[in-house]
XYZ file of C-alpha atoms in Angstrom:
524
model
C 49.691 50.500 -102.657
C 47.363 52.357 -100.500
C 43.203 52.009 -100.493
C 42.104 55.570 -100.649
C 39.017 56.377 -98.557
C 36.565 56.457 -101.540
C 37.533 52.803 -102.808
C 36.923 51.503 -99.204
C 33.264 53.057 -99.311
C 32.847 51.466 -102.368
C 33.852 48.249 -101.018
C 31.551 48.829 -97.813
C 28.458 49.566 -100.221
C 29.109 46.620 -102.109
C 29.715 44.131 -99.537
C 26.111 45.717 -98.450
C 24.491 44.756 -101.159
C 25.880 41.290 -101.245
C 24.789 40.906 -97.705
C 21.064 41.723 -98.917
C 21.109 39.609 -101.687
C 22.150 37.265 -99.790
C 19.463 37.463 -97.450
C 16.328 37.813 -99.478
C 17.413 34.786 -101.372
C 17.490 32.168 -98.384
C 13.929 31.621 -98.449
C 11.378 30.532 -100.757
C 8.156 31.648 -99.249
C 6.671 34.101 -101.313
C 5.599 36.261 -98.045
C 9.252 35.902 -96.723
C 11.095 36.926 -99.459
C 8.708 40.180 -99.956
C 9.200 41.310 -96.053
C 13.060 40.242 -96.468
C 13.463 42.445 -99.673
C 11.671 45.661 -97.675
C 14.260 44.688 -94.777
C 17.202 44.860 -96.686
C 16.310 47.912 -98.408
C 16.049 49.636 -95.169
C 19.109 48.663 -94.083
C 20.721 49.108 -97.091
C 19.894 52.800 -97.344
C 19.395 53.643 -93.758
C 15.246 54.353 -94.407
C 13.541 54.096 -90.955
C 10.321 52.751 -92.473
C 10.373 50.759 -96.166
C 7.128 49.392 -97.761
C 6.498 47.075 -101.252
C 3.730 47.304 -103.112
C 2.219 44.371 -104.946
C 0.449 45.674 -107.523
C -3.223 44.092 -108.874
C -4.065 41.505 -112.101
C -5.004 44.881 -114.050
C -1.596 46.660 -112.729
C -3.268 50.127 -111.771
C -3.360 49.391 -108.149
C -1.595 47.865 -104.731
C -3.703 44.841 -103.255
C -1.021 44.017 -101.182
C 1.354 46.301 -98.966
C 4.656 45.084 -96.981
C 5.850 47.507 -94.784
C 8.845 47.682 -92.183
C 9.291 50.020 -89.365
C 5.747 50.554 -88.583
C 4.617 49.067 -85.260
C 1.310 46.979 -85.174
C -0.354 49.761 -83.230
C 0.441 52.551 -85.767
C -0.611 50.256 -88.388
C -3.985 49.903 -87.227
C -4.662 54.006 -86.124
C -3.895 54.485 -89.738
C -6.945 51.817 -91.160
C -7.022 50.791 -94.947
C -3.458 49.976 -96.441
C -2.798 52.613 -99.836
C -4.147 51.530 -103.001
C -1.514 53.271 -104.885
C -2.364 57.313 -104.953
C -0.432 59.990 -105.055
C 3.238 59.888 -105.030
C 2.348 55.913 -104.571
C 0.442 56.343 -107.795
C 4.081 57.925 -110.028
C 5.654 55.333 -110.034
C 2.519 52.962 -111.104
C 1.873 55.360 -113.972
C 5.704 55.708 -114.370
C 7.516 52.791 -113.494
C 11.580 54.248 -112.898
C 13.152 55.404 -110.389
C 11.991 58.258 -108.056
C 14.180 60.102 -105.676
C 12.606 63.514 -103.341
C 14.349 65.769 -100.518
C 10.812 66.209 -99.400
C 7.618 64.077 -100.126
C 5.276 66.854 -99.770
C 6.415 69.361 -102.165
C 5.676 66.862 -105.375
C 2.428 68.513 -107.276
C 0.833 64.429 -107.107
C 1.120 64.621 -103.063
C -2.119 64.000 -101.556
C -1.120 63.926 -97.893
C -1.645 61.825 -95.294
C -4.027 60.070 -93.402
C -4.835 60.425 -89.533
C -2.211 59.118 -87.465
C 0.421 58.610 -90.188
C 3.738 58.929 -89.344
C 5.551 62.056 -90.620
C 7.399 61.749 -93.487
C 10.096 63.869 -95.705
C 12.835 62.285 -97.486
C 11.390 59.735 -100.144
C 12.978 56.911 -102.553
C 10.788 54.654 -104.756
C 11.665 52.398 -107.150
C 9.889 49.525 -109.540
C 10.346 45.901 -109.105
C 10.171 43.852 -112.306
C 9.928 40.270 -112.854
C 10.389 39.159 -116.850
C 9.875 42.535 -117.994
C 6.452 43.055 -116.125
C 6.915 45.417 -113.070
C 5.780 43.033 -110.012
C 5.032 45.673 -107.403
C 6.704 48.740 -106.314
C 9.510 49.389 -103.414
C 9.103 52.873 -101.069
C 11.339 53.700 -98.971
C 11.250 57.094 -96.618
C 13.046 58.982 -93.815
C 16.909 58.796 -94.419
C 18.896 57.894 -91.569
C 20.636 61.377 -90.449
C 17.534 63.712 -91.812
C 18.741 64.099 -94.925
C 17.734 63.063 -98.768
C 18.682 60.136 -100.423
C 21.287 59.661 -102.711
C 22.295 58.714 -105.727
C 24.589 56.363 -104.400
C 21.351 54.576 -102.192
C 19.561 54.816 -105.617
C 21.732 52.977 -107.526
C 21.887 50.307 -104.308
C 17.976 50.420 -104.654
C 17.626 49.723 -108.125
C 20.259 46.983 -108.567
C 17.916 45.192 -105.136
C 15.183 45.260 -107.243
C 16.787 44.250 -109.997
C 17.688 40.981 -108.243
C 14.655 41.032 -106.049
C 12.496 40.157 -109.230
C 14.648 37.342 -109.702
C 14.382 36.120 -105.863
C 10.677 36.680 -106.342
C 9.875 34.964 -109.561
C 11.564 31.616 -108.192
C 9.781 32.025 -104.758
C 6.162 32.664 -106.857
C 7.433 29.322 -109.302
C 7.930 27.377 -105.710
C 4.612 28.839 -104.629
C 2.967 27.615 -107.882
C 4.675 23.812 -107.824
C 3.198 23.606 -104.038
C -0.208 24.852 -105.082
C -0.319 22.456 -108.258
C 0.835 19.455 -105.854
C -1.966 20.375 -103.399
C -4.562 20.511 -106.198
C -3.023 17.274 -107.376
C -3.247 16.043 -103.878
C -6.891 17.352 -103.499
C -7.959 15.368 -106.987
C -6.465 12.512 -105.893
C -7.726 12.042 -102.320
C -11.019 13.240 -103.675
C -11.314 10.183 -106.656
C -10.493 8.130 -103.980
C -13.256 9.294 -101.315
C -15.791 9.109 -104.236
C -15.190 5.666 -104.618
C -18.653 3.856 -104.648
C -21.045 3.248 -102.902
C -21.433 6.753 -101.756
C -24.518 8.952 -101.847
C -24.553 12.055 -104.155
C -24.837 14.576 -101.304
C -21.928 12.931 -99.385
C -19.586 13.796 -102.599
C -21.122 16.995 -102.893
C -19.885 18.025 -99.542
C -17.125 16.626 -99.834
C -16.032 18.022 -103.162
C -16.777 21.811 -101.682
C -14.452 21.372 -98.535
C -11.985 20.550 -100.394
C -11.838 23.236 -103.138
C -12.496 25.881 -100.644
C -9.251 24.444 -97.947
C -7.374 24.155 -100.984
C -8.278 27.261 -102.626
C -8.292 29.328 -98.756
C -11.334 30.952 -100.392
C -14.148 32.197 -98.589
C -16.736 29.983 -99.883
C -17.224 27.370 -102.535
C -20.369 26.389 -104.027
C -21.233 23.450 -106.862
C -24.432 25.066 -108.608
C -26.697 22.370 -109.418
C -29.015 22.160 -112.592
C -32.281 21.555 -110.182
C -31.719 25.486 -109.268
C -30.440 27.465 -106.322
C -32.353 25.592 -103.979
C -30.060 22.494 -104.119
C -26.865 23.950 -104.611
C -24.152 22.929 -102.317
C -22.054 25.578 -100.456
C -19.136 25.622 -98.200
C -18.375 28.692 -96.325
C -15.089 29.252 -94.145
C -14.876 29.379 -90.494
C -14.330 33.043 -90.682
C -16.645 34.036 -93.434
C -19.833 36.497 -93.441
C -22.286 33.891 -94.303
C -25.262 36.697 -95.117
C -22.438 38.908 -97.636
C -21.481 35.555 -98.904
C -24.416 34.228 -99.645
C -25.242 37.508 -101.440
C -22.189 37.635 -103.450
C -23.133 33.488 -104.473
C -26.668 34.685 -105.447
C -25.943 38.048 -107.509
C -23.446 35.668 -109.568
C -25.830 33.081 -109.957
C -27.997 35.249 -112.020
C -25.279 36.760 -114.280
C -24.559 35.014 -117.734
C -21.634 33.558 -117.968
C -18.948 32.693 -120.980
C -19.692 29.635 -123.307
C -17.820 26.681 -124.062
C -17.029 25.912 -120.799
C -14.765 28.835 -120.325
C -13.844 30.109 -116.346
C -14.813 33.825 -116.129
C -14.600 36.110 -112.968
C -17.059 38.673 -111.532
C -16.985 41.661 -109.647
C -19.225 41.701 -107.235
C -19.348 43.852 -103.081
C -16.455 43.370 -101.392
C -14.941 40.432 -103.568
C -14.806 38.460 -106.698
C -16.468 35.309 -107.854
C -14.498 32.593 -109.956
C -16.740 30.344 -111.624
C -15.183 26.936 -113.216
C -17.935 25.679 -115.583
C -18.270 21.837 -115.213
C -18.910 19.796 -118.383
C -20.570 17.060 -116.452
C -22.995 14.783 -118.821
C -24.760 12.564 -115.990
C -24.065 14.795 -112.764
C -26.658 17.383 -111.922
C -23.870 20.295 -111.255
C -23.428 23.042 -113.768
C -20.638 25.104 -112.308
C -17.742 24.952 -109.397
C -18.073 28.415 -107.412
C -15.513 30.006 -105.193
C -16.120 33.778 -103.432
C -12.638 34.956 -102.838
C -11.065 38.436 -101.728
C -9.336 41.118 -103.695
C -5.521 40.396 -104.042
C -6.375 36.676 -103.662
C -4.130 34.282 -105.294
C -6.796 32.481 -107.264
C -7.215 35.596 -109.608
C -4.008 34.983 -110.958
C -3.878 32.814 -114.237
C -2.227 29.818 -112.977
C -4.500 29.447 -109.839
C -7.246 29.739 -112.084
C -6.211 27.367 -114.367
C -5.339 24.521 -111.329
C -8.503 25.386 -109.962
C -10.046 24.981 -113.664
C -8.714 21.433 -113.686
C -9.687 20.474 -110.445
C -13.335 21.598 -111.425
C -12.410 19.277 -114.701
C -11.651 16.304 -111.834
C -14.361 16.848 -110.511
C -17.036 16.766 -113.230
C -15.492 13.216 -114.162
C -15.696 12.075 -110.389
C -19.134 12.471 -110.586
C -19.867 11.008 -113.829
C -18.734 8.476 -112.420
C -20.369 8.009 -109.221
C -23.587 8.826 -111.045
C -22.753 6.197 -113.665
C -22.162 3.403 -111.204
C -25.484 4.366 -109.214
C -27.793 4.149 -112.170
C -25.615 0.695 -113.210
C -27.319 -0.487 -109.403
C -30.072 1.189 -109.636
C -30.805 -0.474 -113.545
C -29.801 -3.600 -112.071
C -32.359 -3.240 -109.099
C -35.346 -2.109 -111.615
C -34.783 -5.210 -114.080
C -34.630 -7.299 -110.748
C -37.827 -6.001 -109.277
C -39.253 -6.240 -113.028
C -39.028 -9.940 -113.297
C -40.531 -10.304 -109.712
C -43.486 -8.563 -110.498
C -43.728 -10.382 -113.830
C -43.164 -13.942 -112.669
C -45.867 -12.555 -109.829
C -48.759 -11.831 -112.335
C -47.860 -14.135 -114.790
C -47.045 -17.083 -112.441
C -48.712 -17.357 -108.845
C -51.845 -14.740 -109.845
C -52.793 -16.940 -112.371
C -52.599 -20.240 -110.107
C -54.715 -18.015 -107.500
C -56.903 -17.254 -109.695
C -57.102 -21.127 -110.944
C -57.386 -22.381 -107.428
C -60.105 -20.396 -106.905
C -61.639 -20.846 -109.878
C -61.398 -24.719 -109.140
C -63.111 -24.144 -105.539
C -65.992 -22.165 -106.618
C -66.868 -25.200 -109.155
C -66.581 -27.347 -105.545
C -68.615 -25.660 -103.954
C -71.579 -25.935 -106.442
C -71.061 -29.123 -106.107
C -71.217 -29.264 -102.271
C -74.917 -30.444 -101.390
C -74.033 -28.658 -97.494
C -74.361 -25.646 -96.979
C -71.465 -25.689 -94.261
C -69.084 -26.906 -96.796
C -70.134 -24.198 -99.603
C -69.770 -21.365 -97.164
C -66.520 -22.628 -96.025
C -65.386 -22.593 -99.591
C -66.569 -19.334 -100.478
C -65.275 -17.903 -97.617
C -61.685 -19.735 -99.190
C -62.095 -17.975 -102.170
C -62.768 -14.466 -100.536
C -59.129 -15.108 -98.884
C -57.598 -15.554 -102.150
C -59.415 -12.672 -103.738
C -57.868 -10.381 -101.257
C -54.468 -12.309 -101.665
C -54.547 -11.454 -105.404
C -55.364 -7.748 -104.609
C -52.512 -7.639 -102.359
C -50.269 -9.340 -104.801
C -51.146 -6.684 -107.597
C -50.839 -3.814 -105.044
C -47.121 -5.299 -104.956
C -46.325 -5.592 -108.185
C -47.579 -1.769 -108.882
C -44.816 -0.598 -106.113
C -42.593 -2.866 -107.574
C -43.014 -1.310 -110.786
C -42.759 2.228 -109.698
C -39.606 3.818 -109.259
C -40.868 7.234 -107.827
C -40.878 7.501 -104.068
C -43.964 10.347 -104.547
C -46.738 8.676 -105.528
C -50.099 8.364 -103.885
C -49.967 4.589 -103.641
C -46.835 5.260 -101.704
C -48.047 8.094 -99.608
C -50.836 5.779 -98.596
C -48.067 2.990 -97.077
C -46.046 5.881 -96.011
C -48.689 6.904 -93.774
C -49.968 3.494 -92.070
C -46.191 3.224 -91.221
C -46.392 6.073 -89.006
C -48.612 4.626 -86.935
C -47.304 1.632 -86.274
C -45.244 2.770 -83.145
C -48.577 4.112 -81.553
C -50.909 1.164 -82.982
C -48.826 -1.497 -81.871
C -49.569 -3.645 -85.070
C -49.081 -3.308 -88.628
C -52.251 -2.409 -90.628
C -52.897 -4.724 -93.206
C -53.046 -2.171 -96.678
C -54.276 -2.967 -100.002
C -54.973 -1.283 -102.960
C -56.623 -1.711 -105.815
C -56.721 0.186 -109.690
C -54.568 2.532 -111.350
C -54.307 4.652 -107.911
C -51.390 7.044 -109.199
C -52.618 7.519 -113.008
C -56.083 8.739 -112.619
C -56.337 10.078 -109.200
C -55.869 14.139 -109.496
C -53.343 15.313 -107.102
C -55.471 17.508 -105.341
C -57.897 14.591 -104.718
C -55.111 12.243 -103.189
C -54.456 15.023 -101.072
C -57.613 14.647 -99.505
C -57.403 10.933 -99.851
C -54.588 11.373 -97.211
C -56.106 13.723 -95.027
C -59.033 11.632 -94.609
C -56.643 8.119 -94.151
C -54.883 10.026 -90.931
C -57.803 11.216 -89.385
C -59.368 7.372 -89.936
C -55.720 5.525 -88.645
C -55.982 8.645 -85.634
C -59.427 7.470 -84.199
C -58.151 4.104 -84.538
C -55.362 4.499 -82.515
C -56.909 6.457 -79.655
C -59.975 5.245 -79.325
C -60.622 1.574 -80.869
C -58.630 -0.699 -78.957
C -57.771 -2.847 -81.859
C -55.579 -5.645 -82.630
C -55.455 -5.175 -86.133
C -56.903 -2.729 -88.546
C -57.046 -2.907 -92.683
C -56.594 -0.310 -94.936
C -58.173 -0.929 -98.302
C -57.600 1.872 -101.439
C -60.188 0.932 -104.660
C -60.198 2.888 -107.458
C -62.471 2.514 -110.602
C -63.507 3.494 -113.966
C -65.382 6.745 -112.017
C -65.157 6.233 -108.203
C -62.488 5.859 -105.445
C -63.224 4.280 -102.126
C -61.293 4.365 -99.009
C -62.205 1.456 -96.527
C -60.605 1.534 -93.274
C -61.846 -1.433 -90.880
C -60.583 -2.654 -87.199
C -61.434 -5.199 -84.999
C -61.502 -2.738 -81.239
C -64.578 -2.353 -79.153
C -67.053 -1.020 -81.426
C -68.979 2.475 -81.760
C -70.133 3.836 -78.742
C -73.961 4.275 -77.773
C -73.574 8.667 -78.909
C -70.522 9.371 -81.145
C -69.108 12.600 -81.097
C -68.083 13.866 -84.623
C -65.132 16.141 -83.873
C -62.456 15.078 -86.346
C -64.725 13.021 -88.523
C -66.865 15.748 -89.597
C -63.706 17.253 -91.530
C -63.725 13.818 -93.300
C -67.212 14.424 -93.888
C -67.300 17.714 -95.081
C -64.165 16.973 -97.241
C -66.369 14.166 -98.782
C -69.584 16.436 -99.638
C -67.200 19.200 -100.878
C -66.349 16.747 -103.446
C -69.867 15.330 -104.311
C -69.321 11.951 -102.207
C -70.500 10.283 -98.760
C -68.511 8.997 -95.719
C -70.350 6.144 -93.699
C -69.013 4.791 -90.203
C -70.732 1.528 -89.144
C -70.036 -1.476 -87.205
C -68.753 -4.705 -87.993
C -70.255 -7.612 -86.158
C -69.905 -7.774 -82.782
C -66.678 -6.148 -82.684
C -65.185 -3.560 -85.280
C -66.131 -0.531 -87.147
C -65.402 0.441 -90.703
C -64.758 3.415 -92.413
C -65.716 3.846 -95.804
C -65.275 7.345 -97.367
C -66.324 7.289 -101.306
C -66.000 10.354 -103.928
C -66.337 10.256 -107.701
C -63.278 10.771 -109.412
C -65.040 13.632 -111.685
């Protein structure tokens, strides 16, 4: 029996579309498969140029466009990729099959824009995947010069029919890679938080990572202190300044309670923010600024990115757990110090001393009873140095006056070449005004200044009283002395700074060697 010529086409156009089955389902890369499917489409048909359309979340518009035939020159004359107007726009609002002689004579034609390629003959048809229509394939300029047929749009539709299939395993691939790369991310991160590591460290850390994993263009962690200490991560290729922007006009927007992820609108981009239900940790919410069409819009990005953000919050529970553990451990330490100090070896000092002044009223020389006064003057100052220990060891805060007063002797050392002996004495950082320690300070540099430029000393003492209604700052060396005519320069700021608040400054000498400082204002 004979094959008549019709049969034979048949056979041609099937083993056609075989051949393009074939070929947009040996590869699982989403990208691939979608520049594959456009491919065989074009060859299927005989179209000179072929294009897919992946249409948005919402599903009124392309935010992704595949095309074939165009060269990379021709593709950048023409600018923006189509959004999905005009005879694009048909098949959105009417997802079936559309078939035109000529392009241009459809009432929805809008034309084209500058530097388009001309085009007549037109063939579009939907791509579903489950139902849902995925995108949209276009395909224009028969081979020959003619229209399309009905023959190419049956070939057409049963490609996309299949296509959605090849498509919603290579998306399902896609998926299982991203959810083993967040999986990856989670677990490499646990183990980089592993202690001891500093809070900012993790911080950083914790943003690269969601923003490589999530190929957005930044990621921040918002932290409860306010914008000022949030942590951001911006990539290579990012525009910080429209970044940053985007960051802060989502930062002041509401967003949805009980922890739920929401997404913003916002110039050029969208926001996705993860809130994190962190109880120790002072983060509020993972952040990442990605483009339109971005993968992390879709529902299953959001939610692997919503667990991550979920890792996350318990990683740093957990480092913040096991730092207050040391640092609780370090305060009960420094607690029984300062409590064996005052209860132990003060009140020994204070015995001994105690014990020498009854001594030396019974000395009959006066050698002997200056020589144990003089012993008990040392162990005065020893127990005013002891206290001024046990106050820092009993404060926690790095801020306070008493510390700013160290602090500031330390910064001199380098240029001294000694260590100031420091002391104070009273409750410096309870009833001293801030404003007041502030001057406190000002005055101590300009004191530690003249001693280091012009005294010549080999050792210096800083002493810091405070009582019921005064405080004194004494600042004493051992250099050459006070020259015949002193030039107030920087000590008439101290001076003025002391009559401003109702108190005296006096500069003397000390023996044959030394001056002293001592600036004095009433507390009220």
């Amino acid at each position: 029996m004979g094959v008549t010529p019709t049969s034979t086409a048949l056979g041609a156009e099937a083993r056609s579309l075989l051949e393009a089955v074939t070929a947009i389902s040996s590869d699982l890369d989403l990208a691939s498969v979608l520049t594959r499917i456009v491919e065989a489409a074009t060859e299927l048909t005989g179209a000179r140029y072929g294009a897919l359309g992946v249409l948005g979340v919402d599903g009124d518009e392309l935010v992704e466009f595949v095309t074939t035939g165009l060269d990379d020159r021709t593709r950048a004359l023409i600018g923006d990729l189509p959004r999905g107007h005009g005879i694009l726009g048909v098949i959105i609002d009417d997802p079936s099959g559309l078939r035109l002689a000529d392009l241009s004579a459809h009432p929805s034609s809008v034309g084209f824009p500058p530097n388009h390629p001309p085009m007549t003959s037109f063939l579009g048809m939907p791509v579903r995947i489950r139902g849902t229509v995925f995108g949209n394939l276009y395909l224009t300029e028969k081979a020959g010069g003619g229209p399309f047929t009905e023959a190419d749009e049956g070939l057409v539709e049963e490609l996309a029919r299949t296509a959605g299939y090849v498509i919603s395993n290579a998306r399902s691939f896609a998926l299982s890679e991203r959810r083993r790369q967040w999986l990856e991310a989670s677990a490499e991160l646990a183990e980089a938080l592993q202690p001891p590591v500093q809070l900012s460290t993790a911080l950083d850390r914790i943003v690269s990572t969601a923003r490589q994993v999530s190929r957005a263009s930044a990621v921040a962690l918002w932290s409860s202190l306010g914008p000022d200490h949030d942590t951001v991560s911006l990539a290579p290729d990012a525009d910080d300044e429209h970044v940053l922007a985007c960051l802060a006009q989502a930062r002041r927007t509401e967003h949805g309670p009980g922890g739920a992820v929401t997404t913003q609108l916002v110039d050029g981009g969208t926001v996705v923010v993860v809130p994190l239900r962190s109880h120790l940790a002072p983060v509020t919410a993972l952040v990442a600024v990605v483009p339109t069409g971005s993968g992390l819009l879709d529902v299953q990005d959001r939610d692997l990115f919503a667990g991550f953000g979920d890792q996350v919050a318990l990683s740093l529970d957990r480092t913040q757990a096991l730092a207050d553990r040391q640092e609780l451990a370090l305060i009960s330490d420094r607690e029984r110090i300062a409590r064996d100090l005052h209860d132990i070896v003060i009140q020994r000092l204070f015995a001994t001393g105690l014990q020498l002044q009854g001594v030396a009223a019974m000395a009959g020389d006066g050698a002997v009873t200056d020589r144990l006064d003089r012993s008990v003057a040392d162990l005065d100052d020893t127990i005013k140095a002891i206290r001024g220990t046990i106050f820092e060891l009993q404060d926690r805060r790095g801020d306070t006056l008493r510390a700013g007063v160290r602090n500031l002797v330390k910064e001199y050392v380098p240029v001294l070449g000694f260590t100031p002996v420091v002391r104070t004495s009273g409750p410096l950082d309870t009833v001293v005004p801030a404003a007041l320690g502030a001057q406190l300070l000002a005055v101590l540099r300009e004191a530690i200044s003249n001693v280091a430029r012009h005294a010549l000393a080999d050792g210096a003492e800083v002493d810091v009283v405070v009582s019921s209604d005064l405080l004194e700052l004494r600042v004493a060396d051992d250099g050459i002395g006070l020259p015949a005519s002193v030039s107030e320069s920087g000590l008439r700021n101290a001076r003025r700074r002391a009559d401003d608040l109702g108190g005296t400054l006096e500069v003397s000498p000390v023996g044959e060697r030394g001056t002293v400082l001592v600036w004095r204002v009433p507390l009220r």
